[in-house]
Coordinates of C-alpha atoms in Angstrom, one line a residue:
M165 CA 79.4 -4.5 -123.8
N166 CA 76.6 -7.1 -124.2
K167 CA 74.1 -6.2 -126.0
P168 CA 70.6 -5.7 -125.1
Q169 CA 68.4 -9.1 -125.3
S170 CA 65.7 -9.0 -127.7
F171 CA 62.8 -11.5 -128.2
F172 CA 60.8 -12.7 -130.9
H173 CA 57.6 -14.9 -131.1
L174 CA 58.2 -18.6 -131.9
H175 CA 54.7 -20.4 -133.3
L176 CA 55.4 -24.2 -132.6
I177 CA 52.3 -26.3 -134.5
S178 CA 51.8 -29.6 -133.8
D179 CA 49.3 -32.5 -134.6
A180 CA 50.3 -34.3 -131.5
T181 CA 51.5 -33.4 -128.5
G182 CA 54.4 -30.6 -129.6
E183 CA 57.1 -32.2 -127.7
T184 CA 59.0 -32.6 -131.0
L185 CA 58.8 -29.2 -131.6
L186 CA 59.4 -27.8 -128.3
A187 CA 62.5 -30.0 -128.3
A188 CA 64.2 -28.6 -131.9
G189 CA 62.6 -25.1 -131.3
R190 CA 64.4 -24.8 -127.8
A191 CA 67.7 -26.2 -129.2
A192 CA 67.8 -23.7 -132.0
S193 CA 66.8 -20.8 -129.4
A194 CA 69.8 -21.7 -127.1
Q195 CA 72.2 -20.8 -129.8
Y196 CA 71.2 -17.1 -129.7
K197 CA 71.9 -15.9 -126.2
D198 CA 71.1 -12.0 -127.1
A199 CA 67.1 -13.4 -128.4
R200 CA 64.8 -15.0 -126.4
A201 CA 62.1 -16.8 -127.7
I202 CA 58.4 -16.0 -126.4
E203 CA 57.0 -19.8 -127.3
H204 CA 53.4 -20.1 -128.9
I205 CA 52.2 -24.2 -128.4
Y206 CA 49.5 -25.2 -130.5
P207 CA 49.3 -28.7 -130.0
L208 CA 46.4 -31.6 -131.2
I209 CA 45.8 -28.7 -134.4
R210 CA 44.4 -31.9 -137.0
T211 CA 41.3 -29.9 -138.6
E212 CA 41.3 -26.6 -141.2
K213 CA 39.0 -24.6 -138.6
Q214 CA 41.8 -25.4 -135.9
L215 CA 44.7 -24.3 -138.2
M216 CA 43.0 -21.2 -139.1
K217 CA 42.3 -19.8 -135.2
V218 CA 46.1 -20.7 -135.0
F219 CA 46.7 -18.3 -137.8
D220 CA 44.5 -15.5 -136.3
D221 CA 46.7 -15.9 -133.1
I222 CA 49.9 -15.4 -135.5
E223 CA 48.9 -12.4 -137.5
E224 CA 48.5 -10.6 -134.2
E225 CA 52.2 -11.8 -132.7
P226 CA 54.0 -13.0 -136.5
G227 CA 57.2 -14.9 -135.8
I228 CA 59.0 -18.1 -137.2
V229 CA 56.6 -21.2 -137.4
L230 CA 57.8 -24.4 -136.9
Y231 CA 55.5 -27.5 -137.5
T232 CA 55.2 -31.0 -137.2
V233 CA 51.9 -32.0 -139.4
V234 CA 51.6 -35.4 -141.1
D235 CA 48.4 -34.0 -143.2
Q236 CA 49.3 -33.1 -146.5
K237 CA 46.7 -30.5 -147.1
L238 CA 47.3 -29.2 -143.5
A239 CA 51.1 -28.9 -144.4
R240 CA 50.8 -26.8 -147.4
M241 CA 47.9 -24.7 -146.0
I242 CA 50.6 -23.7 -143.7
D243 CA 53.5 -23.3 -146.0
S244 CA 50.8 -21.0 -147.9
R245 CA 49.7 -18.7 -145.5
C246 CA 53.0 -18.6 -143.8
A247 CA 54.6 -17.2 -147.4
A248 CA 51.3 -15.1 -147.8
M249 CA 52.3 -13.2 -144.4
G250 CA 56.2 -13.1 -145.3
L251 CA 56.7 -15.5 -141.9
P252 CA 59.7 -17.8 -142.1
Y253 CA 58.7 -21.3 -141.7
V254 CA 59.9 -25.0 -141.6
S255 CA 58.1 -28.2 -141.5
V256 CA 60.8 -29.8 -138.8
L257 CA 60.0 -33.8 -139.8
E258 CA 60.1 -33.4 -143.5
P259 CA 63.7 -33.4 -144.1
V260 CA 64.0 -36.4 -141.8
L261 CA 61.3 -38.5 -143.7
S262 CA 63.0 -37.4 -147.0
V263 CA 66.4 -39.2 -146.2
F264 CA 64.8 -42.5 -144.2
Q265 CA 62.3 -42.4 -147.5
S266 CA 65.5 -41.8 -149.6
Y267 CA 67.4 -45.2 -147.7
L268 CA 64.4 -47.5 -147.0
G269 CA 63.1 -47.0 -150.8
T270 CA 59.7 -46.4 -149.1
P271 CA 57.4 -43.6 -148.1
A272 CA 56.5 -43.1 -144.3
G273 CA 52.9 -44.1 -143.2
R274 CA 52.5 -40.9 -141.7
R275 CA 50.2 -41.8 -138.5
V276 CA 49.8 -38.7 -136.6
G277 CA 51.4 -39.2 -133.1
A278 CA 52.8 -42.2 -134.3
Q279 CA 56.1 -41.8 -131.8
H280 CA 53.6 -42.4 -128.7
V281 CA 52.9 -45.0 -126.7
L282 CA 48.7 -45.1 -126.3
D283 CA 49.0 -46.2 -122.4
A284 CA 47.0 -44.4 -119.7
E285 CA 49.7 -42.0 -119.3
Y286 CA 49.3 -40.8 -123.0
F287 CA 45.8 -40.6 -122.9
R288 CA 46.2 -38.3 -119.6
R289 CA 48.5 -36.0 -121.0
I290 CA 45.6 -35.8 -124.0
D291 CA 43.0 -35.2 -121.5
A292 CA 45.4 -32.0 -119.8
L293 CA 45.8 -30.7 -123.1
N294 CA 42.0 -30.5 -124.0
F295 CA 41.2 -29.0 -120.8
T296 CA 44.0 -26.6 -120.9
M297 CA 43.5 -25.4 -124.5
E298 CA 39.9 -25.1 -123.9
H299 CA 40.6 -23.1 -120.5
D300 CA 43.2 -20.8 -121.8
D301 CA 42.7 -17.0 -121.1
G302 CA 39.9 -17.3 -118.6
Q303 CA 37.7 -19.3 -120.9
L304 CA 34.7 -21.5 -119.5
P305 CA 35.1 -20.4 -116.2
S306 CA 32.1 -22.4 -114.8
D307 CA 33.9 -25.5 -114.5
I308 CA 37.5 -24.7 -113.4
E309 CA 37.1 -26.5 -110.3
E310 CA 37.6 -29.4 -112.5
A311 CA 41.8 -27.8 -113.1
D312 CA 44.5 -29.3 -110.9
I313 CA 46.3 -25.8 -111.5
V314 CA 44.9 -22.4 -112.5
L315 CA 47.8 -19.6 -113.4
I316 CA 46.4 -16.1 -112.8
G317 CA 48.3 -13.5 -114.1
I318 CA 48.2 -10.0 -115.9
S319 CA 49.2 -9.7 -119.5
R320 CA 52.3 -11.0 -120.5
T321 CA 53.5 -13.2 -117.5
S322 CA 53.9 -16.3 -119.5
K323 CA 50.5 -18.2 -118.2
T324 CA 49.6 -20.0 -121.8
P325 CA 52.8 -21.4 -122.4
T326 CA 53.3 -22.6 -119.1
S327 CA 49.6 -23.9 -118.6
I328 CA 51.0 -25.9 -122.0
Y329 CA 54.2 -27.3 -120.7
L330 CA 52.4 -28.4 -117.8
A331 CA 49.7 -29.9 -119.6
N332 CA 52.1 -31.9 -121.8
R333 CA 52.8 -34.0 -118.2
G334 CA 49.2 -34.8 -117.4
I335 CA 48.4 -31.7 -115.4
K336 CA 44.9 -30.1 -116.4
T337 CA 45.8 -26.2 -115.9
A338 CA 43.8 -23.4 -116.5
N339 CA 44.5 -19.9 -116.8
V340 CA 42.8 -16.4 -116.1
P341 CA 44.2 -12.9 -116.7
I342 CA 44.0 -10.2 -114.2
V343 CA 42.7 -7.0 -115.4
L344 CA 43.0 -4.0 -113.5
G345 CA 40.1 -3.1 -111.8
V346 CA 38.2 -6.1 -113.2
P347 CA 37.1 -8.7 -110.3
L348 CA 37.9 -12.7 -110.9
P349 CA 35.2 -15.0 -112.1
P350 CA 33.8 -16.0 -108.6
S351 CA 34.0 -19.9 -109.5
L352 CA 37.9 -18.9 -109.1
I353 CA 37.4 -17.3 -105.6
H354 CA 35.4 -20.2 -104.4
A355 CA 37.7 -23.5 -106.5
R356 CA 38.8 -25.4 -103.4
K357 CA 40.1 -28.5 -105.7
P358 CA 42.9 -26.6 -108.0
L359 CA 46.1 -25.1 -106.9
I360 CA 45.9 -21.4 -107.3
V361 CA 49.0 -19.6 -108.5
G362 CA 49.8 -15.9 -109.1
L363 CA 52.7 -15.2 -111.7
I364 CA 54.3 -11.9 -111.6
A365 CA 57.3 -10.5 -112.9
T366 CA 59.2 -6.7 -112.9
A367 CA 57.7 -3.9 -114.5
E368 CA 60.7 -3.7 -116.6
R369 CA 60.8 -7.5 -117.8
I370 CA 56.9 -7.1 -118.8
S371 CA 57.2 -4.1 -120.7
Q372 CA 60.0 -5.4 -123.1
V373 CA 57.7 -8.3 -123.5
R374 CA 54.7 -6.3 -124.4
Q375 CA 56.8 -4.2 -126.4
N376 CA 57.4 -7.2 -129.1
R377 CA 53.9 -7.6 -129.1
L378 CA 52.8 -4.9 -130.6
L379 CA 54.6 -5.7 -134.2
G380 CA 51.2 -7.4 -134.6
T381 CA 48.5 -4.7 -132.6
S382 CA 45.6 -3.6 -134.5
A383 CA 44.5 0.2 -135.1
G384 CA 43.0 1.6 -132.3
F385 CA 45.2 -0.3 -129.9
D386 CA 46.3 2.2 -126.8
S387 CA 50.1 0.6 -127.0
Q388 CA 51.6 3.6 -124.9
T389 CA 49.5 2.6 -121.6
Y390 CA 49.8 -1.1 -122.6
I391 CA 54.2 -0.9 -122.7
D392 CA 54.0 2.2 -119.8
R393 CA 56.2 0.7 -116.4
A394 CA 54.2 3.0 -114.1
T395 CA 50.7 1.2 -115.4
I396 CA 52.6 -2.1 -115.4
A397 CA 53.6 -1.7 -111.9
E398 CA 49.8 -0.5 -111.2
E399 CA 48.9 -3.9 -112.6
L400 CA 51.5 -5.8 -110.9
A401 CA 50.3 -3.9 -107.3
Y402 CA 46.5 -5.2 -108.0
A403 CA 47.7 -8.6 -109.0
R404 CA 49.8 -8.9 -105.9
Q405 CA 46.8 -7.4 -103.8
I406 CA 44.6 -10.0 -105.0
C407 CA 46.6 -13.1 -104.3
T408 CA 47.4 -11.9 -100.6
R409 CA 44.0 -11.4 -100.1
H410 CA 43.3 -15.0 -100.7
N411 CA 46.3 -16.3 -99.9
W412 CA 47.5 -17.7 -103.4
P413 CA 51.1 -18.3 -103.9
M414 CA 53.4 -16.1 -106.0
I415 CA 56.1 -17.1 -108.2
D416 CA 58.4 -14.2 -110.2
V417 CA 59.0 -15.2 -113.3
S418 CA 61.0 -12.4 -114.4
R419 CA 64.3 -14.5 -114.7
R420 CA 62.7 -18.0 -115.0
S421 CA 62.1 -19.9 -118.0
I422 CA 59.2 -21.8 -118.6
E423 CA 60.6 -25.2 -117.5
E424 CA 62.0 -23.5 -114.3
T425 CA 58.5 -21.9 -113.7
A426 CA 56.9 -25.3 -114.3
A427 CA 59.1 -26.9 -111.9
A428 CA 58.5 -24.4 -109.2
I429 CA 55.0 -24.6 -109.5
V430 CA 54.4 -28.4 -109.2
A431 CA 57.2 -28.5 -106.2
L432 CA 54.3 -26.1 -104.8
R433 CA 51.3 -28.4 -105.6
S434 CA 53.1 -31.4 -104.1
R435 CA 53.9 -29.3 -100.6
T436 CA 50.3 -28.3 -100.5
R437 CA 48.3 -31.9 -101.1

């Protein structure tokens, strides 16, 4: 009999775009067919202040931490914080750099993002990543018209990881949460430039993912309502109603990987341009 699929949080901290980490994390995750990673990608982390915010998120949803950070001070901070929290952590490039250093007889230059060619495409992707990180979870709604794509959906419909995946391909992506009974920002309703896409899933799927999130919730959080399938069904009905009213396309992410969801969004964008 097949085991029920479980979920775990996978935190990927990078001082560049995060593509190296994403590939390594997914290659490892693919070996565990009964466990699915909920990916949290933190690209362009180059200061202590940025890193502290990352760990605020990790404390809420603890899990495995992988990182590629060449700044040794930041790397030590990651090691010490993860050890204090009792979380497993791996510097993905460090063992490889050690082998190179041993064989070549010289230490690595430790240049941030050295694997990327500094061409127009690279800067376009960095610009998109910066925009996407600044417009995560409904932030800065006033300039949402500058986005290429806006993803909307209720909690745990993979809005953030999908946004970052698209940004890694140079697509400026914002995401806005749908909360039952709360109107969307007027700037989104009146936006004309971006493609607005609603992400939905089955109530069962969202309930499973939300149960995993409860590992890091604080006191006073109404966990029963958060994972209640009847309540989730009501949230989803509200989200569908909004998308139908504004003629925004919807994508069901229940059985889609982040890559598949992103591909479907890009296909929609190409048809509507």
